[in-house]
CSV table of C-alpha atoms in Angstrom, one decimal:
chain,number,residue,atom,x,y,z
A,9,UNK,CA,0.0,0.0,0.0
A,10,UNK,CA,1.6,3.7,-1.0
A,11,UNK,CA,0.4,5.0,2.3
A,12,UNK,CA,2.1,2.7,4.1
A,13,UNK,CA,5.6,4.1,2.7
A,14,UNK,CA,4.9,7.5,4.6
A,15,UNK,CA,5.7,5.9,7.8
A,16,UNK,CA,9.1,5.0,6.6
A,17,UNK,CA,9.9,8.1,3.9
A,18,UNK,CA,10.7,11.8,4.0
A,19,UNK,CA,7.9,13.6,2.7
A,20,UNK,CA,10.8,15.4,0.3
A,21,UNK,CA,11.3,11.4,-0.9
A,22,UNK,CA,7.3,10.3,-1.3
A,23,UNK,CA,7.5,11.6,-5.0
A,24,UNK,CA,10.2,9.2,-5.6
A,25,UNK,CA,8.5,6.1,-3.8
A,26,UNK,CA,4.8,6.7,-5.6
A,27,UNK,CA,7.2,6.2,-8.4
A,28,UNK,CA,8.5,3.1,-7.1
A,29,UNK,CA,5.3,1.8,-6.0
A,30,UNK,CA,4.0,2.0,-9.6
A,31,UNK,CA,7.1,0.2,-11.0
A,32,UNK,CA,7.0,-2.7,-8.9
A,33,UNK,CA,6.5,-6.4,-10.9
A,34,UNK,CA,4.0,-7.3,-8.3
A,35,UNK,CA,1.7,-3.9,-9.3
A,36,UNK,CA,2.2,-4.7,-13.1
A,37,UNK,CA,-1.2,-4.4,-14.7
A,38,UNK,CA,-1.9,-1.2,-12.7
A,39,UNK,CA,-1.2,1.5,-15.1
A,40,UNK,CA,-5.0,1.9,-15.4
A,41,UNK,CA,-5.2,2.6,-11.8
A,42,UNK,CA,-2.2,4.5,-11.4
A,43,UNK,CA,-4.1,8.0,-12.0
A,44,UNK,CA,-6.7,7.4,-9.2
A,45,UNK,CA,-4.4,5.6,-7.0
A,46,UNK,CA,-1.7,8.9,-6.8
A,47,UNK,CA,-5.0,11.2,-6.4
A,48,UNK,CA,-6.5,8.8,-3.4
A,49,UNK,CA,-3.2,8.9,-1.7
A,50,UNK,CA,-2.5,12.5,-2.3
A,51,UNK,CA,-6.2,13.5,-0.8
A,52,UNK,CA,-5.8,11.4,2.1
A,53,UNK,CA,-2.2,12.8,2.2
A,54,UNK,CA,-4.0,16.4,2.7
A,55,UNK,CA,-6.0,15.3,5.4
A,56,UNK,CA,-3.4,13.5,7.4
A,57,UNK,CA,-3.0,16.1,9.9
A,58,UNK,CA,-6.8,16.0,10.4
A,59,UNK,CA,-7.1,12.4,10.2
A,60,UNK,CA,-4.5,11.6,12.7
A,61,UNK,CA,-5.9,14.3,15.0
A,62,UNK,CA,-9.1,12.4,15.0
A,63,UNK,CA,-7.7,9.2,15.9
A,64,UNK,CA,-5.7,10.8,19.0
A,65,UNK,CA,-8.8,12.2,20.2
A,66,UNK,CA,-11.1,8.5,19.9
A,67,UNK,CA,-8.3,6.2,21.2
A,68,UNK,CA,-8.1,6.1,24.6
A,69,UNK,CA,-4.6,5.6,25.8
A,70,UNK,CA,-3.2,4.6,22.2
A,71,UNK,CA,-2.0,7.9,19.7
A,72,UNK,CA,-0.4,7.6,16.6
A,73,UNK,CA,3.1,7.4,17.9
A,74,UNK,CA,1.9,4.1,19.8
A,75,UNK,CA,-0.4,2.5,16.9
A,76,UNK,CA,1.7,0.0,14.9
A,77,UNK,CA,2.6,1.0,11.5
A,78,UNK,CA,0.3,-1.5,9.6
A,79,UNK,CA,-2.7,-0.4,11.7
A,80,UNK,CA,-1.9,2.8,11.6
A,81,UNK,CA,-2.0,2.9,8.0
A,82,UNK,CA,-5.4,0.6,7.5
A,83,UNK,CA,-6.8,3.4,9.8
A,84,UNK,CA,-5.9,6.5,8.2
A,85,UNK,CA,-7.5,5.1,5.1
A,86,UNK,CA,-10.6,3.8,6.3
A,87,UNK,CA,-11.2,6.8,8.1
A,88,UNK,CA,-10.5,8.9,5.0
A,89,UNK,CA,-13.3,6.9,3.4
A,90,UNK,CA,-15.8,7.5,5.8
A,91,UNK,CA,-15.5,10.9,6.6
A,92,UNK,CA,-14.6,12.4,3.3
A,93,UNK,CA,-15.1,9.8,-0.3
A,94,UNK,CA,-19.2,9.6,-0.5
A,95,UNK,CA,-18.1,6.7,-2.9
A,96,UNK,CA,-17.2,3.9,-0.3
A,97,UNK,CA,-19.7,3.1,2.1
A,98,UNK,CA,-18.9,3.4,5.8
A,99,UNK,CA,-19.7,-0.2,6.3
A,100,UNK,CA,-17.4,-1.4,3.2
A,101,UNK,CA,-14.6,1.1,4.5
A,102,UNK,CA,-14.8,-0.6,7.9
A,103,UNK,CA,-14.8,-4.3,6.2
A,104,UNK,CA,-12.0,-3.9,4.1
A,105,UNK,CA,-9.8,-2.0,6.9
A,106,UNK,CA,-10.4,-5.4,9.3
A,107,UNK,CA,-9.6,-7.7,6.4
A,108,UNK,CA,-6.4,-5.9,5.4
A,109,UNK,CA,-5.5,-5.3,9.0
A,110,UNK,CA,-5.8,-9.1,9.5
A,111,UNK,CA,-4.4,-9.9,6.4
A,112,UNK,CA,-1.1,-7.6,6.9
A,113,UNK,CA,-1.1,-7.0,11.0
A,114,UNK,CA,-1.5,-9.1,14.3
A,115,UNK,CA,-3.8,-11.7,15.1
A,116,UNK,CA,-5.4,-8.7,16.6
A,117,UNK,CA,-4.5,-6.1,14.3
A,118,UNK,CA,-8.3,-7.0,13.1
A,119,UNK,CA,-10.2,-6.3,16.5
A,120,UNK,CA,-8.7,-3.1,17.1
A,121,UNK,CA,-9.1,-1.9,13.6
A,122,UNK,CA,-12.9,-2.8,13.9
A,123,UNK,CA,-12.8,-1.0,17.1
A,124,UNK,CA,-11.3,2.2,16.8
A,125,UNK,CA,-13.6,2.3,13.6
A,126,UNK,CA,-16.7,1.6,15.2
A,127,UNK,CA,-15.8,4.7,17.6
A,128,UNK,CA,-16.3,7.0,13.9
A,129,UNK,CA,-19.5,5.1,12.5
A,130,UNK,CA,-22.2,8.0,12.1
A,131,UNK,CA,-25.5,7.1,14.1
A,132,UNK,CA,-28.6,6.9,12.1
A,133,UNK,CA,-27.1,6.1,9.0
């Protein structure tokens, strides 16, 4: 996931790993995608500061800092989704954040993905 190299990368170097991303062998077949892809991660990119805010203020004694990287990552995205891509519905944000969390995190990477989620999920709707 391109998001996930922001952990590890100078925002001055992202340009050069969305790059990299893109000519990876295992993401050959992409170049359809790679427009909406760069935009996603760019919008979501925009919002990190907002995004992470939110997180810190609905985890209770956990912050961004303490979050692994993997969750960290499947959270900032979902949460992205629901608040501000009218696309993706909240529930299929939520979904694919537990499966990717379990898929690429902890054996409990899933559980506190769902969690912390759940803490966002607009009433009513």
């Amino acid at each position: 996931m391109l998001l996930f190299r922001v952990e590890f990368n100078a925002p001055e170097d992202m340009p050069e790993q969305v790059k990299l991303f893109f000519e990876d062998e295992e993401r050959s077949g992409m170049e359809n995608f790679a427009d909406a892809i760069t935009q996603k991660y760019q919008k979501v990119m925009e919002k990190l500061p907002e995004l992470d805010a939110l997180l810190n203020e609905k985890t209770e004694k956990w912050n961004t800092k303490r979050i692994g990287k993997v969750e960290l990552t499947v959270l900032r995205l979902a949460l992205f989704e629901m608040m501000f891509d009218d696309t993706i519905p909240e529930g299929v944000a939520i979904d694919e954040a537990v499966t990717i969390a379990k898929k690429f995190g902890q054996e409990s990477s899933g559980a506190f993905v769902n969690g912390v989620l759940a803490k966002f999920v607009k009433k009513g709707e």
